[in-house]
PDB file of C-alpha atoms in Angstrom:
ATOM      1  CA  MET A   1       0.000   0.000   0.000  1.00  0.00           C
ATOM      2  CA  GLY A   2       1.478   3.372  -1.018  1.00  0.00           C
ATOM      3  CA  ALA A   3       1.190   5.472   2.108  1.00  0.00           C
ATOM      4  CA  ASN A   4       1.390   8.749   0.176  1.00  0.00           C
ATOM      5  CA  GLU A   5      -2.016   7.913  -1.271  1.00  0.00           C
ATOM      6  CA  GLY A   6      -4.672   9.073   1.114  1.00  0.00           C
ATOM      7  CA  LEU A   7      -4.514   6.927   4.327  1.00  0.00           C
ATOM      8  CA  SER A   8      -7.637   4.923   3.569  1.00  0.00           C
ATOM      9  CA  ALA A   9      -9.225   3.383   6.630  1.00  0.00           C
ATOM     10  CA  ASP A  10      -9.648   0.094   4.759  1.00  0.00           C
ATOM     11  CA  SER A  11      -5.957  -0.191   3.765  1.00  0.00           C
ATOM     12  CA  TYR A  12      -5.339  -2.497   6.710  1.00  0.00           C
ATOM     13  CA  PRO A  13      -7.746  -3.890   9.325  1.00  0.00           C
ATOM     14  CA  ASP A  14      -8.174  -1.307  12.120  1.00  0.00           C
ATOM     15  CA  ASP A  15      -6.606  -3.670  14.648  1.00  0.00           C
ATOM     16  CA  PHE A  16      -3.622  -4.576  12.412  1.00  0.00           C
ATOM     17  CA  TYR A  17      -0.752  -3.985  14.836  1.00  0.00           C
ATOM     18  CA  GLY A  18       2.672  -2.955  13.627  1.00  0.00           C
ATOM     19  CA  GLN A  19       5.355  -0.313  13.340  1.00  0.00           C
ATOM     20  CA  TRP A  20       4.476   2.725  11.244  1.00  0.00           C
ATOM     21  CA  THR A  21       6.802   5.461  10.040  1.00  0.00           C
ATOM     22  CA  MET A  22       5.306   8.941  10.144  1.00  0.00           C
ATOM     23  CA  PHE A  23       6.706  11.095   7.336  1.00  0.00           C
ATOM     24  CA  ASP A  24       6.382  14.518   5.724  1.00  0.00           C
ATOM     25  CA  LYS A  25       4.170  14.008   2.661  1.00  0.00           C
ATOM     26  CA  THR A  26       5.885  16.834   0.745  1.00  0.00           C
ATOM     27  CA  THR A  27       9.563  15.950   1.272  1.00  0.00           C
ATOM     28  CA  GLY A  28       9.396  12.253   2.192  1.00  0.00           C
ATOM     29  CA  GLN A  29      11.402  12.982   5.359  1.00  0.00           C
ATOM     30  CA  ALA A  30      10.848  10.157   7.856  1.00  0.00           C
ATOM     31  CA  MET A  31       9.955  11.851  11.145  1.00  0.00           C
ATOM     32  CA  TYR A  32       9.396   9.133  13.756  1.00  0.00           C
ATOM     33  CA  VAL A  33       8.142   5.573  14.239  1.00  0.00           C
ATOM     34  CA  VAL A  34       5.070   4.510  16.224  1.00  0.00           C
ATOM     35  CA  THR A  35       4.070   0.994  17.254  1.00  0.00           C
ATOM     36  CA  CYS A  36       0.299   0.707  17.352  1.00  0.00           C
ATOM     37  CA  PRO A  37      -2.787  -0.547  15.503  1.00  0.00           C
ATOM     38  CA  TRP A  38      -3.385   0.795  11.968  1.00  0.00           C
ATOM     39  CA  ALA A  39      -6.384   2.911  13.045  1.00  0.00           C
ATOM     40  CA  THR A  40      -4.216   4.697  15.619  1.00  0.00           C
ATOM     41  CA  ALA A  41      -1.447   5.236  13.053  1.00  0.00           C
ATOM     42  CA  VAL A  42      -3.945   6.820  10.632  1.00  0.00           C
ATOM     43  CA  SER A  43      -5.384   9.159  13.253  1.00  0.00           C
ATOM     44  CA  THR A  44      -1.885  10.100  14.486  1.00  0.00           C
ATOM     45  CA  ALA A  45      -0.769  10.912  10.933  1.00  0.00           C
ATOM     46  CA  VAL A  46      -3.911  12.896  10.096  1.00  0.00           C
ATOM     47  CA  VAL A  47      -3.715  14.993  13.285  1.00  0.00           C
ATOM     48  CA  ALA A  48      -0.006  15.725  12.655  1.00  0.00           C
ATOM     49  CA  GLY A  49      -0.507  16.398   8.926  1.00  0.00           C
ATOM     50  CA  LEU A  50       1.851  13.532   8.054  1.00  0.00           C
ATOM     51  CA  GLY A  51       1.794  10.360   5.990  1.00  0.00           C
ATOM     52  CA  ALA A  52       2.118   6.867   7.474  1.00  0.00           C
ATOM     53  CA  ALA A  53       4.029   3.954   5.943  1.00  0.00           C
ATOM     54  CA  PHE A  54       4.162   0.382   7.235  1.00  0.00           C
ATOM     55  CA  GLY A  55       7.516  -0.482   8.799  1.00  0.00           C
ATOM     56  CA  ALA A  56      10.238   1.290  10.761  1.00  0.00           C
ATOM     57  CA  ALA A  57      12.358   3.663   8.679  1.00  0.00           C
ATOM     58  CA  ASP A  58      15.528   5.186  10.118  1.00  0.00           C
ATOM     59  CA  PRO A  59      15.066   8.976   9.778  1.00  0.00           C
ATOM     60  CA  ASP A  60      18.840   9.424   9.344  1.00  0.00           C
ATOM     61  CA  ARG A  61      18.994   6.880   6.485  1.00  0.00           C
ATOM     62  CA  HIS A  62      15.642   6.846   4.705  1.00  0.00           C
ATOM     63  CA  LEU A  63      13.104   8.908   2.831  1.00  0.00           C
ATOM     64  CA  VAL A  64       9.588   7.621   2.176  1.00  0.00           C
ATOM     65  CA  ILE A  65       8.749   7.770  -1.533  1.00  0.00           C
ATOM     66  CA  ASP A  66       5.446   6.295  -2.733  1.00  0.00           C
ATOM     67  CA  GLY A  67       5.165   4.353   0.530  1.00  0.00           C
ATOM     68  CA  GLN A  68       8.610   2.756   0.113  1.00  0.00           C
ATOM     69  CA  PHE A  69      11.740   3.387   2.179  1.00  0.00           C
ATOM     70  CA  VAL A  70      14.490   4.806  -0.033  1.00  0.00           C
ATOM     71  CA  GLU A  71      18.127   5.128   1.075  1.00  0.00           C
ATOM     72  CA  ARG A  72      19.287   8.755   1.256  1.00  0.00           C
ATOM     73  CA  ALA A  73      22.181   9.769  -1.005  1.00  0.00           C
ATOM     74  CA  ARG A  74      25.619  10.565   0.413  1.00  0.00           C
ATOM     75  CA  MET A  75      26.787  14.186   0.315  1.00  0.00           C
ATOM     76  CA  PRO A  76      29.484  14.825  -2.315  1.00  0.00           C
ATOM     77  CA  ILE A  77      31.744  16.620   0.199  1.00  0.00           C
ATOM     78  CA  VAL A  78      35.487  16.629  -0.512  1.00  0.00           C
ATOM     79  CA  VAL A  79      37.935  17.013   2.418  1.00  0.00           C
ATOM     80  CA  GLU A  80      41.269  18.747   1.721  1.00  0.00           C
ATOM     81  CA  GLY A  81      43.138  19.450   4.961  1.00  0.00           C
ATOM     82  CA  LEU A  82      40.847  21.743   6.966  1.00  0.00           C
ATOM     83  CA  ARG A  83      38.802  22.714   3.929  1.00  0.00           C
ATOM     84  CA  LEU A  84      35.546  21.165   2.703  1.00  0.00           C
ATOM     85  CA  SER A  85      34.316  21.671  -0.833  1.00  0.00           C
ATOM     86  CA  SER A  86      31.229  20.578  -2.786  1.00  0.00           C
ATOM     87  CA  VAL A  87      29.104  21.133   0.331  1.00  0.00           C
ATOM     88  CA  PRO A  88      25.367  21.232  -0.459  1.00  0.00           C
ATOM     89  CA  PHE A  89      23.945  24.421   0.998  1.00  0.00           C
ATOM     90  CA  PRO A  90      22.280  25.766   2.969  1.00  0.00           C
ATOM     91  CA  ALA A  91      23.171  23.125   5.542  1.00  0.00           C
ATOM     92  CA  CYS A  92      23.293  22.742   9.332  1.00  0.00           C
ATOM     93  CA  LEU A  93      26.755  22.469  10.884  1.00  0.00           C
ATOM     94  CA  THR A  94      27.686  21.127  14.310  1.00  0.00           C
ATOM     95  CA  ILE A  95      31.177  20.904  15.790  1.00  0.00           C
ATOM     96  CA  GLU A  96      31.603  18.702  18.862  1.00  0.00           C
ATOM     97  CA  GLY A  97      27.801  18.621  19.190  1.00  0.00           C
ATOM     98  CA  GLN A  98      27.477  22.416  19.309  1.00  0.00           C
ATOM     99  CA  GLY A  99      25.296  24.122  16.705  1.00  0.00           C
ATOM    100  CA  MET A 100      27.139  26.611  14.506  1.00  0.00           C
ATOM    101  CA  PRO A 101      25.905  29.173  11.976  1.00  0.00           C
ATOM    102  CA  ASP A 102      24.384  27.495   8.918  1.00  0.00           C
ATOM    103  CA  ILE A 103      26.612  26.830   5.929  1.00  0.00           C
ATOM    104  CA  GLU A 104      25.765  29.351   3.201  1.00  0.00           C
ATOM    105  CA  GLY A 105      28.157  28.319   0.425  1.00  0.00           C
ATOM    106  CA  PRO A 106      29.832  25.280  -1.174  1.00  0.00           C
ATOM    107  CA  THR A 107      33.157  25.716   0.670  1.00  0.00           C
ATOM    108  CA  VAL A 108      33.908  25.632   4.405  1.00  0.00           C
ATOM    109  CA  GLU A 109      37.314  26.302   5.979  1.00  0.00           C
ATOM    110  CA  PHE A 110      38.075  25.465   9.599  1.00  0.00           C
ATOM    111  CA  ASP A 111      40.650  27.067  11.892  1.00  0.00           C
ATOM    112  CA  PHE A 112      41.097  24.420  14.589  1.00  0.00           C
ATOM    113  CA  LEU A 113      43.780  24.434  17.280  1.00  0.00           C
ATOM    114  CA  PRO A 114      46.539  21.849  16.754  1.00  0.00           C
ATOM    115  CA  GLY A 115      46.905  18.855  19.075  1.00  0.00           C
ATOM    116  CA  ASP A 116      43.219  18.035  19.343  1.00  0.00           C
ATOM    117  CA  SER A 117      40.451  16.380  17.365  1.00  0.00           C
ATOM    118  CA  TYR A 118      37.116  17.837  16.296  1.00  0.00           C
ATOM    119  CA  ALA A 119      33.951  15.938  15.344  1.00  0.00           C
ATOM    120  CA  VAL A 120      32.074  17.736  12.567  1.00  0.00           C
ATOM    121  CA  GLU A 121      28.586  16.922  11.327  1.00  0.00           C
ATOM    122  CA  ILE A 122      26.685  18.449   8.402  1.00  0.00           C
ATOM    123  CA  ARG A 123      22.973  17.873   7.785  1.00  0.00           C
ATOM    124  CA  ARG A 124      21.014  18.776   4.678  1.00  0.00           C
ATOM    125  CA  ASP A 125      17.932  17.049   3.330  1.00  0.00           C
ATOM    126  CA  PRO A 126      17.624  14.831   1.392  1.00  0.00           C
ATOM    127  CA  TYR A 127      21.181  13.598   2.081  1.00  0.00           C
ATOM    128  CA  LEU A 128      22.547  11.253   4.718  1.00  0.00           C
ATOM    129  CA  PRO A 129      24.153  13.146   7.614  1.00  0.00           C
ATOM    130  CA  TRP A 130      27.870  13.686   6.885  1.00  0.00           C
ATOM    131  CA  ARG A 131      30.333  13.113   9.728  1.00  0.00           C
ATOM    132  CA  HIS A 132      34.092  13.539   9.888  1.00  0.00           C
ATOM    133  CA  THR A 133      36.650  13.843  12.688  1.00  0.00           C
ATOM    134  CA  PHE A 134      39.568  16.187  12.097  1.00  0.00           C
ATOM    135  CA  SER A 135      42.626  15.088  14.112  1.00  0.00           C
ATOM    136  CA  LEU A 136      45.416  17.651  14.297  1.00  0.00           C
TER     137      LEU A 136
END
């Protein structure tokens, strides 16, 4: 059953129990997973303005397209020393778990102190989160 197509009450029996992924119907972004009967999944999705697909998608790894879980693409980021290029933008940047200003261009240069390591994460839909540790 394609979950993007109207959440029909007769798609599954009301008491059909399972895991359901709630997703944004416009972008396909998997939001969260609920474990409940079908009727509860439908009402939860309708109230939240979301779609519901059978199964448990990983929001970091999957999009929901036509009711199917689709693996997100990897970001085409190139690392050269402390410089990143080919960064999709705008994107969210965190360093050591701390939110930083959003990335507004395809190149990012870091100025880290030597003798330490820094965990960097970049998030931008519809890509997989990108993670890299710079060790100096």
